[in-house]
Protein backbone atom coordinates (compact mmCIF):
# COMPACT_ATOMS: atom_id res chain seq x y z
CA UNK A 1 0.00 0.00 0.00
CA UNK A 2 1.17 3.49 -0.83
CA UNK A 3 -0.14 6.96 -0.11
CA UNK A 4 -1.21 9.03 -3.11
CA UNK A 5 -2.41 12.57 -3.68
CA UNK A 6 -4.87 13.00 -6.53
CA UNK A 7 -5.85 16.37 -7.96
CA UNK A 8 -8.92 16.58 -10.18
CA UNK A 9 -9.99 19.57 -12.29
CA UNK A 10 -13.60 19.19 -13.39
CA UNK A 11 -15.63 21.29 -15.80
CA UNK A 12 -16.79 24.29 -13.76
CA UNK A 13 -20.33 23.90 -15.13
CA UNK A 14 -20.81 20.74 -13.01
CA UNK A 15 -22.66 21.07 -9.72
CA UNK A 16 -21.05 19.78 -6.52
CA UNK A 17 -23.45 16.81 -6.05
CA UNK A 18 -22.58 15.56 -9.55
CA UNK A 19 -18.86 15.91 -8.80
CA UNK A 20 -19.27 14.02 -5.52
CA UNK A 21 -21.09 11.25 -7.39
CA UNK A 22 -18.21 11.00 -9.87
CA UNK A 23 -15.64 10.95 -7.06
CA UNK A 24 -17.50 8.10 -5.32
CA UNK A 25 -17.42 6.10 -8.54
CA UNK A 26 -13.71 6.78 -9.12
CA UNK A 27 -12.75 5.95 -5.56
CA UNK A 28 -14.61 2.65 -5.71
CA UNK A 29 -11.96 1.62 -8.27
CA UNK A 30 -9.22 2.26 -5.72
CA UNK A 31 -10.86 0.46 -2.82
CA UNK A 32 -9.69 -2.94 -1.82
CA UNK A 33 -8.39 -4.84 1.17
CA UNK A 34 -6.81 -2.04 3.20
CA UNK A 35 -7.30 0.80 0.71
CA UNK A 36 -8.96 3.95 1.95
CA UNK A 37 -9.65 7.54 1.04
CA UNK A 38 -8.09 9.55 3.87
CA UNK A 39 -9.08 13.10 2.85
CA UNK A 40 -11.24 14.84 0.26
CA UNK A 41 -10.98 18.61 -0.06
CA UNK A 42 -13.19 20.54 -2.48
CA UNK A 43 -11.29 23.70 -3.40
CA UNK A 44 -14.19 24.82 -5.57
CA UNK A 45 -14.24 26.88 -8.74
CA UNK A 46 -10.99 28.61 -9.63
CA UNK A 47 -9.51 30.32 -12.64
CA UNK A 48 -7.18 28.10 -14.66
CA UNK A 49 -3.63 29.24 -15.38
CA UNK A 50 -4.36 28.62 -19.08
CA UNK A 51 -7.40 27.54 -21.06
CA UNK A 52 -8.18 23.84 -21.11
CA UNK A 53 -10.68 22.70 -23.75
CA UNK A 54 -11.81 26.33 -24.24
CA UNK A 55 -12.57 26.74 -20.53
CA UNK A 56 -11.13 29.43 -18.28
CA UNK A 57 -12.38 28.01 -14.95
CA UNK A 58 -12.38 24.59 -13.33
CA UNK A 59 -13.65 22.91 -10.18
CA UNK A 60 -10.70 21.61 -8.15
CA UNK A 61 -10.76 18.64 -5.78
CA UNK A 62 -7.73 17.25 -3.90
CA UNK A 63 -7.89 13.71 -2.53
CA UNK A 64 -5.48 11.73 -0.38
CA UNK A 65 -5.74 7.98 -0.65
CA UNK A 66 -3.94 4.82 0.39
CA UNK A 67 -4.14 2.03 -2.17
CA UNK A 68 -2.20 -0.63 -4.01
CA UNK A 69 -0.17 0.54 -7.05
CA UNK A 70 -1.71 -2.27 -9.12
CA UNK A 71 -5.07 -0.47 -9.04
CA UNK A 72 -3.78 2.73 -10.66
CA UNK A 73 -3.67 1.74 -14.37
CA UNK A 74 -7.40 0.94 -14.53
CA UNK A 75 -8.21 3.96 -12.34
CA UNK A 76 -6.30 6.33 -14.66
CA UNK A 77 -7.83 4.71 -17.75
CA UNK A 78 -11.33 5.44 -16.43
CA UNK A 79 -10.35 9.02 -15.55
CA UNK A 80 -9.08 9.57 -19.09
CA UNK A 81 -12.46 8.54 -20.54
CA UNK A 82 -14.45 11.15 -18.59
CA UNK A 83 -15.06 14.18 -20.80
CA UNK A 84 -16.17 16.31 -17.85
CA UNK A 85 -12.81 15.83 -16.14
CA UNK A 86 -10.49 18.43 -17.66
CA UNK A 87 -7.27 17.27 -15.98
CA UNK A 88 -6.06 15.00 -13.21
CA UNK A 89 -2.76 14.27 -11.52
CA UNK A 90 -1.84 11.29 -9.37
CA UNK A 91 1.39 11.51 -7.36
CA UNK A 92 2.96 9.39 -4.65
CA UNK A 93 2.82 11.22 -1.34
CA UNK A 94 6.14 10.78 0.45
CA UNK A 95 5.76 13.40 3.16
CA UNK A 96 3.39 15.57 5.08
CA UNK A 97 0.46 16.88 3.10
CA UNK A 98 -2.01 19.66 3.42
CA UNK A 99 -5.51 19.75 1.98
CA UNK A 100 -5.60 23.54 1.79
CA UNK A 101 -4.38 25.61 -1.15
CA UNK A 102 -0.86 26.98 -0.89
CA UNK A 103 -0.74 30.59 0.31
CA UNK A 104 0.13 33.29 -2.20
CA UNK A 105 3.55 34.71 -1.46
CA UNK A 106 4.23 38.23 -2.65
CA UNK A 107 7.77 39.10 -3.69
CA UNK A 108 9.41 42.48 -3.80
CA UNK A 109 11.19 43.89 -6.86
CA UNK A 110 13.58 45.80 -4.55
CA UNK A 111 15.88 42.76 -4.25
CA UNK A 112 16.86 43.03 -7.91
CA UNK A 113 18.01 46.64 -7.56
CA UNK A 114 20.53 45.89 -4.78
CA UNK A 115 23.01 44.34 -7.23
CA UNK A 116 23.53 47.58 -9.18
CA UNK A 117 27.10 48.84 -9.38
CA UNK A 118 27.93 52.16 -7.81
CA UNK A 119 29.41 54.81 -10.15
JSON list of C-alpha atoms in Angstrom, two decimals:
[
{"chain": "A", "resi": 1, "resn": "UNK", "atom": "CA", "xyz": [0.00, 0.00, 0.00]},
{"chain": "A", "resi": 2, "resn": "UNK", "atom": "CA", "xyz": [1.17, 3.49, -0.83]},
{"chain": "A", "resi": 3, "resn": "UNK", "atom": "CA", "xyz": [-0.14, 6.96, -0.11]},
{"chain": "A", "resi": 4, "resn": "UNK", "atom": "CA", "xyz": [-1.21, 9.03, -3.11]},
{"chain": "A", "resi": 5, "resn": "UNK", "atom": "CA", "xyz": [-2.41, 12.57, -3.68]},
{"chain": "A", "resi": 6, "resn": "UNK", "atom": "CA", "xyz": [-4.87, 13.00, -6.53]},
{"chain": "A", "resi": 7, "resn": "UNK", "atom": "CA", "xyz": [-5.85, 16.37, -7.96]},
{"chain": "A", "resi": 8, "resn": "UNK", "atom": "CA", "xyz": [-8.92, 16.58, -10.18]},
{"chain": "A", "resi": 9, "resn": "UNK", "atom": "CA", "xyz": [-9.99, 19.57, -12.29]},
{"chain": "A", "resi": 10, "resn": "UNK", "atom": "CA", "xyz": [-13.60, 19.19, -13.39]},
{"chain": "A", "resi": 11, "resn": "UNK", "atom": "CA", "xyz": [-15.63, 21.29, -15.80]},
{"chain": "A", "resi": 12, "resn": "UNK", "atom": "CA", "xyz": [-16.79, 24.29, -13.76]},
{"chain": "A", "resi": 13, "resn": "UNK", "atom": "CA", "xyz": [-20.33, 23.90, -15.13]},
{"chain": "A", "resi": 14, "resn": "UNK", "atom": "CA", "xyz": [-20.81, 20.74, -13.01]},
{"chain": "A", "resi": 15, "resn": "UNK", "atom": "CA", "xyz": [-22.66, 21.07, -9.72]},
{"chain": "A", "resi": 16, "resn": "UNK", "atom": "CA", "xyz": [-21.05, 19.78, -6.52]},
{"chain": "A", "resi": 17, "resn": "UNK", "atom": "CA", "xyz": [-23.45, 16.81, -6.05]},
{"chain": "A", "resi": 18, "resn": "UNK", "atom": "CA", "xyz": [-22.58, 15.56, -9.55]},
{"chain": "A", "resi": 19, "resn": "UNK", "atom": "CA", "xyz": [-18.86, 15.91, -8.80]},
{"chain": "A", "resi": 20, "resn": "UNK", "atom": "CA", "xyz": [-19.27, 14.02, -5.52]},
{"chain": "A", "resi": 21, "resn": "UNK", "atom": "CA", "xyz": [-21.09, 11.25, -7.39]},
{"chain": "A", "resi": 22, "resn": "UNK", "atom": "CA", "xyz": [-18.21, 11.00, -9.87]},
{"chain": "A", "resi": 23, "resn": "UNK", "atom": "CA", "xyz": [-15.64, 10.95, -7.06]},
{"chain": "A", "resi": 24, "resn": "UNK", "atom": "CA", "xyz": [-17.50, 8.10, -5.32]},
{"chain": "A", "resi": 25, "resn": "UNK", "atom": "CA", "xyz": [-17.42, 6.10, -8.54]},
{"chain": "A", "resi": 26, "resn": "UNK", "atom": "CA", "xyz": [-13.71, 6.78, -9.12]},
{"chain": "A", "resi": 27, "resn": "UNK", "atom": "CA", "xyz": [-12.75, 5.95, -5.56]},
{"chain": "A", "resi": 28, "resn": "UNK", "atom": "CA", "xyz": [-14.61, 2.65, -5.71]},
{"chain": "A", "resi": 29, "resn": "UNK", "atom": "CA", "xyz": [-11.96, 1.62, -8.27]},
{"chain": "A", "resi": 30, "resn": "UNK", "atom": "CA", "xyz": [-9.22, 2.26, -5.72]},
{"chain": "A", "resi": 31, "resn": "UNK", "atom": "CA", "xyz": [-10.86, 0.46, -2.82]},
{"chain": "A", "resi": 32, "resn": "UNK", "atom": "CA", "xyz": [-9.69, -2.94, -1.82]},
{"chain": "A", "resi": 33, "resn": "UNK", "atom": "CA", "xyz": [-8.39, -4.84, 1.17]},
{"chain": "A", "resi": 34, "resn": "UNK", "atom": "CA", "xyz": [-6.81, -2.04, 3.20]},
{"chain": "A", "resi": 35, "resn": "UNK", "atom": "CA", "xyz": [-7.30, 0.80, 0.71]},
{"chain": "A", "resi": 36, "resn": "UNK", "atom": "CA", "xyz": [-8.96, 3.95, 1.95]},
{"chain": "A", "resi": 37, "resn": "UNK", "atom": "CA", "xyz": [-9.65, 7.54, 1.04]},
{"chain": "A", "resi": 38, "resn": "UNK", "atom": "CA", "xyz": [-8.09, 9.55, 3.87]},
{"chain": "A", "resi": 39, "resn": "UNK", "atom": "CA", "xyz": [-9.08, 13.10, 2.85]},
{"chain": "A", "resi": 40, "resn": "UNK", "atom": "CA", "xyz": [-11.24, 14.84, 0.26]},
{"chain": "A", "resi": 41, "resn": "UNK", "atom": "CA", "xyz": [-10.98, 18.61, -0.06]},
{"chain": "A", "resi": 42, "resn": "UNK", "atom": "CA", "xyz": [-13.19, 20.54, -2.48]},
{"chain": "A", "resi": 43, "resn": "UNK", "atom": "CA", "xyz": [-11.29, 23.70, -3.40]},
{"chain": "A", "resi": 44, "resn": "UNK", "atom": "CA", "xyz": [-14.19, 24.82, -5.57]},
{"chain": "A", "resi": 45, "resn": "UNK", "atom": "CA", "xyz": [-14.24, 26.88, -8.74]},
{"chain": "A", "resi": 46, "resn": "UNK", "atom": "CA", "xyz": [-10.99, 28.61, -9.63]},
{"chain": "A", "resi": 47, "resn": "UNK", "atom": "CA", "xyz": [-9.51, 30.32, -12.64]},
{"chain": "A", "resi": 48, "resn": "UNK", "atom": "CA", "xyz": [-7.18, 28.10, -14.66]},
{"chain": "A", "resi": 49, "resn": "UNK", "atom": "CA", "xyz": [-3.63, 29.24, -15.38]},
{"chain": "A", "resi": 50, "resn": "UNK", "atom": "CA", "xyz": [-4.36, 28.62, -19.08]},
{"chain": "A", "resi": 51, "resn": "UNK", "atom": "CA", "xyz": [-7.40, 27.54, -21.06]},
{"chain": "A", "resi": 52, "resn": "UNK", "atom": "CA", "xyz": [-8.18, 23.84, -21.11]},
{"chain": "A", "resi": 53, "resn": "UNK", "atom": "CA", "xyz": [-10.68, 22.70, -23.75]},
{"chain": "A", "resi": 54, "resn": "UNK", "atom": "CA", "xyz": [-11.81, 26.33, -24.24]},
{"chain": "A", "resi": 55, "resn": "UNK", "atom": "CA", "xyz": [-12.57, 26.74, -20.53]},
{"chain": "A", "resi": 56, "resn": "UNK", "atom": "CA", "xyz": [-11.13, 29.43, -18.28]},
{"chain": "A", "resi": 57, "resn": "UNK", "atom": "CA", "xyz": [-12.38, 28.01, -14.95]},
{"chain": "A", "resi": 58, "resn": "UNK", "atom": "CA", "xyz": [-12.38, 24.59, -13.33]},
{"chain": "A", "resi": 59, "resn": "UNK", "atom": "CA", "xyz": [-13.65, 22.91, -10.18]},
{"chain": "A", "resi": 60, "resn": "UNK", "atom": "CA", "xyz": [-10.70, 21.61, -8.15]},
{"chain": "A", "resi": 61, "resn": "UNK", "atom": "CA", "xyz": [-10.76, 18.64, -5.78]},
{"chain": "A", "resi": 62, "resn": "UNK", "atom": "CA", "xyz": [-7.73, 17.25, -3.90]},
{"chain": "A", "resi": 63, "resn": "UNK", "atom": "CA", "xyz": [-7.89, 13.71, -2.53]},
{"chain": "A", "resi": 64, "resn": "UNK", "atom": "CA", "xyz": [-5.48, 11.73, -0.38]},
{"chain": "A", "resi": 65, "resn": "UNK", "atom": "CA", "xyz": [-5.74, 7.98, -0.65]},
{"chain": "A", "resi": 66, "resn": "UNK", "atom": "CA", "xyz": [-3.94, 4.82, 0.39]},
{"chain": "A", "resi": 67, "resn": "UNK", "atom": "CA", "xyz": [-4.14, 2.03, -2.17]},
{"chain": "A", "resi": 68, "resn": "UNK", "atom": "CA", "xyz": [-2.20, -0.63, -4.01]},
{"chain": "A", "resi": 69, "resn": "UNK", "atom": "CA", "xyz": [-0.17, 0.54, -7.05]},
{"chain": "A", "resi": 70, "resn": "UNK", "atom": "CA", "xyz": [-1.71, -2.27, -9.12]},
{"chain": "A", "resi": 71, "resn": "UNK", "atom": "CA", "xyz": [-5.07, -0.47, -9.04]},
{"chain": "A", "resi": 72, "resn": "UNK", "atom": "CA", "xyz": [-3.78, 2.73, -10.66]},
{"chain": "A", "resi": 73, "resn": "UNK", "atom": "CA", "xyz": [-3.67, 1.74, -14.37]},
{"chain": "A", "resi": 74, "resn": "UNK", "atom": "CA", "xyz": [-7.40, 0.94, -14.53]},
{"chain": "A", "resi": 75, "resn": "UNK", "atom": "CA", "xyz": [-8.21, 3.96, -12.34]},
{"chain": "A", "resi": 76, "resn": "UNK", "atom": "CA", "xyz": [-6.30, 6.33, -14.66]},
{"chain": "A", "resi": 77, "resn": "UNK", "atom": "CA", "xyz": [-7.83, 4.71, -17.75]},
{"chain": "A", "resi": 78, "resn": "UNK", "atom": "CA", "xyz": [-11.33, 5.44, -16.43]},
{"chain": "A", "resi": 79, "resn": "UNK", "atom": "CA", "xyz": [-10.35, 9.02, -15.55]},
{"chain": "A", "resi": 80, "resn": "UNK", "atom": "CA", "xyz": [-9.08, 9.57, -19.09]},
{"chain": "A", "resi": 81, "resn": "UNK", "atom": "CA", "xyz": [-12.46, 8.54, -20.54]},
{"chain": "A", "resi": 82, "resn": "UNK", "atom": "CA", "xyz": [-14.45, 11.15, -18.59]},
{"chain": "A", "resi": 83, "resn": "UNK", "atom": "CA", "xyz": [-15.06, 14.18, -20.80]},
{"chain": "A", "resi": 84, "resn": "UNK", "atom": "CA", "xyz": [-16.17, 16.31, -17.85]},
{"chain": "A", "resi": 85, "resn": "UNK", "atom": "CA", "xyz": [-12.81, 15.83, -16.14]},
{"chain": "A", "resi": 86, "resn": "UNK", "atom": "CA", "xyz": [-10.49, 18.43, -17.66]},
{"chain": "A", "resi": 87, "resn": "UNK", "atom": "CA", "xyz": [-7.27, 17.27, -15.98]},
{"chain": "A", "resi": 88, "resn": "UNK", "atom": "CA", "xyz": [-6.06, 15.00, -13.21]},
{"chain": "A", "resi": 89, "resn": "UNK", "atom": "CA", "xyz": [-2.76, 14.27, -11.52]},
{"chain": "A", "resi": 90, "resn": "UNK", "atom": "CA", "xyz": [-1.84, 11.29, -9.37]},
{"chain": "A", "resi": 91, "resn": "UNK", "atom": "CA", "xyz": [1.39, 11.51, -7.36]},
{"chain": "A", "resi": 92, "resn": "UNK", "atom": "CA", "xyz": [2.96, 9.39, -4.65]},
{"chain": "A", "resi": 93, "resn": "UNK", "atom": "CA", "xyz": [2.82, 11.22, -1.34]},
{"chain": "A", "resi": 94, "resn": "UNK", "atom": "CA", "xyz": [6.14, 10.78, 0.45]},
{"chain": "A", "resi": 95, "resn": "UNK", "atom": "CA", "xyz": [5.76, 13.40, 3.16]},
{"chain": "A", "resi": 96, "resn": "UNK", "atom": "CA", "xyz": [3.39, 15.57, 5.08]},
{"chain": "A", "resi": 97, "resn": "UNK", "atom": "CA", "xyz": [0.46, 16.88, 3.10]},
{"chain": "A", "resi": 98, "resn": "UNK", "atom": "CA", "xyz": [-2.01, 19.66, 3.42]},
{"chain": "A", "resi": 99, "resn": "UNK", "atom": "CA", "xyz": [-5.51, 19.75, 1.98]},
{"chain": "A", "resi": 100, "resn": "UNK", "atom": "CA", "xyz": [-5.60, 23.54, 1.79]},
{"chain": "A", "resi": 101, "resn": "UNK", "atom": "CA", "xyz": [-4.38, 25.61, -1.15]},
{"chain": "A", "resi": 102, "resn": "UNK", "atom": "CA", "xyz": [-0.86, 26.98, -0.89]},
{"chain": "A", "resi": 103, "resn": "UNK", "atom": "CA", "xyz": [-0.74, 30.59, 0.31]},
{"chain": "A", "resi": 104, "resn": "UNK", "atom": "CA", "xyz": [0.13, 33.29, -2.20]},
{"chain": "A", "resi": 105, "resn": "UNK", "atom": "CA", "xyz": [3.55, 34.71, -1.46]},
{"chain": "A", "resi": 106, "resn": "UNK", "atom": "CA", "xyz": [4.23, 38.23, -2.65]},
{"chain": "A", "resi": 107, "resn": "UNK", "atom": "CA", "xyz": [7.77, 39.10, -3.69]},
{"chain": "A", "resi": 108, "resn": "UNK", "atom": "CA", "xyz": [9.41, 42.48, -3.80]},
{"chain": "A", "resi": 109, "resn": "UNK", "atom": "CA", "xyz": [11.19, 43.89, -6.86]},
{"chain": "A", "resi": 110, "resn": "UNK", "atom": "CA", "xyz": [13.58, 45.80, -4.55]},
{"chain": "A", "resi": 111, "resn": "UNK", "atom": "CA", "xyz": [15.88, 42.76, -4.25]},
{"chain": "A", "resi": 112, "resn": "UNK", "atom": "CA", "xyz": [16.86, 43.03, -7.91]},
{"chain": "A", "resi": 113, "resn": "UNK", "atom": "CA", "xyz": [18.01, 46.64, -7.56]},
{"chain": "A", "resi": 114, "resn": "UNK", "atom": "CA", "xyz": [20.53, 45.89, -4.78]},
{"chain": "A", "resi": 115, "resn": "UNK", "atom": "CA", "xyz": [23.01, 44.34, -7.23]},
{"chain": "A", "resi": 116, "resn": "UNK", "atom": "CA", "xyz": [23.53, 47.58, -9.18]},
{"chain": "A", "resi": 117, "resn": "UNK", "atom": "CA", "xyz": [27.10, 48.84, -9.38]},
{"chain": "A", "resi": 118, "resn": "UNK", "atom": "CA", "xyz": [27.93, 52.16, -7.81]},
{"chain": "A", "resi": 119, "resn": "UNK", "atom": "CA", "xyz": [29.41, 54.81, -10.15]}
]
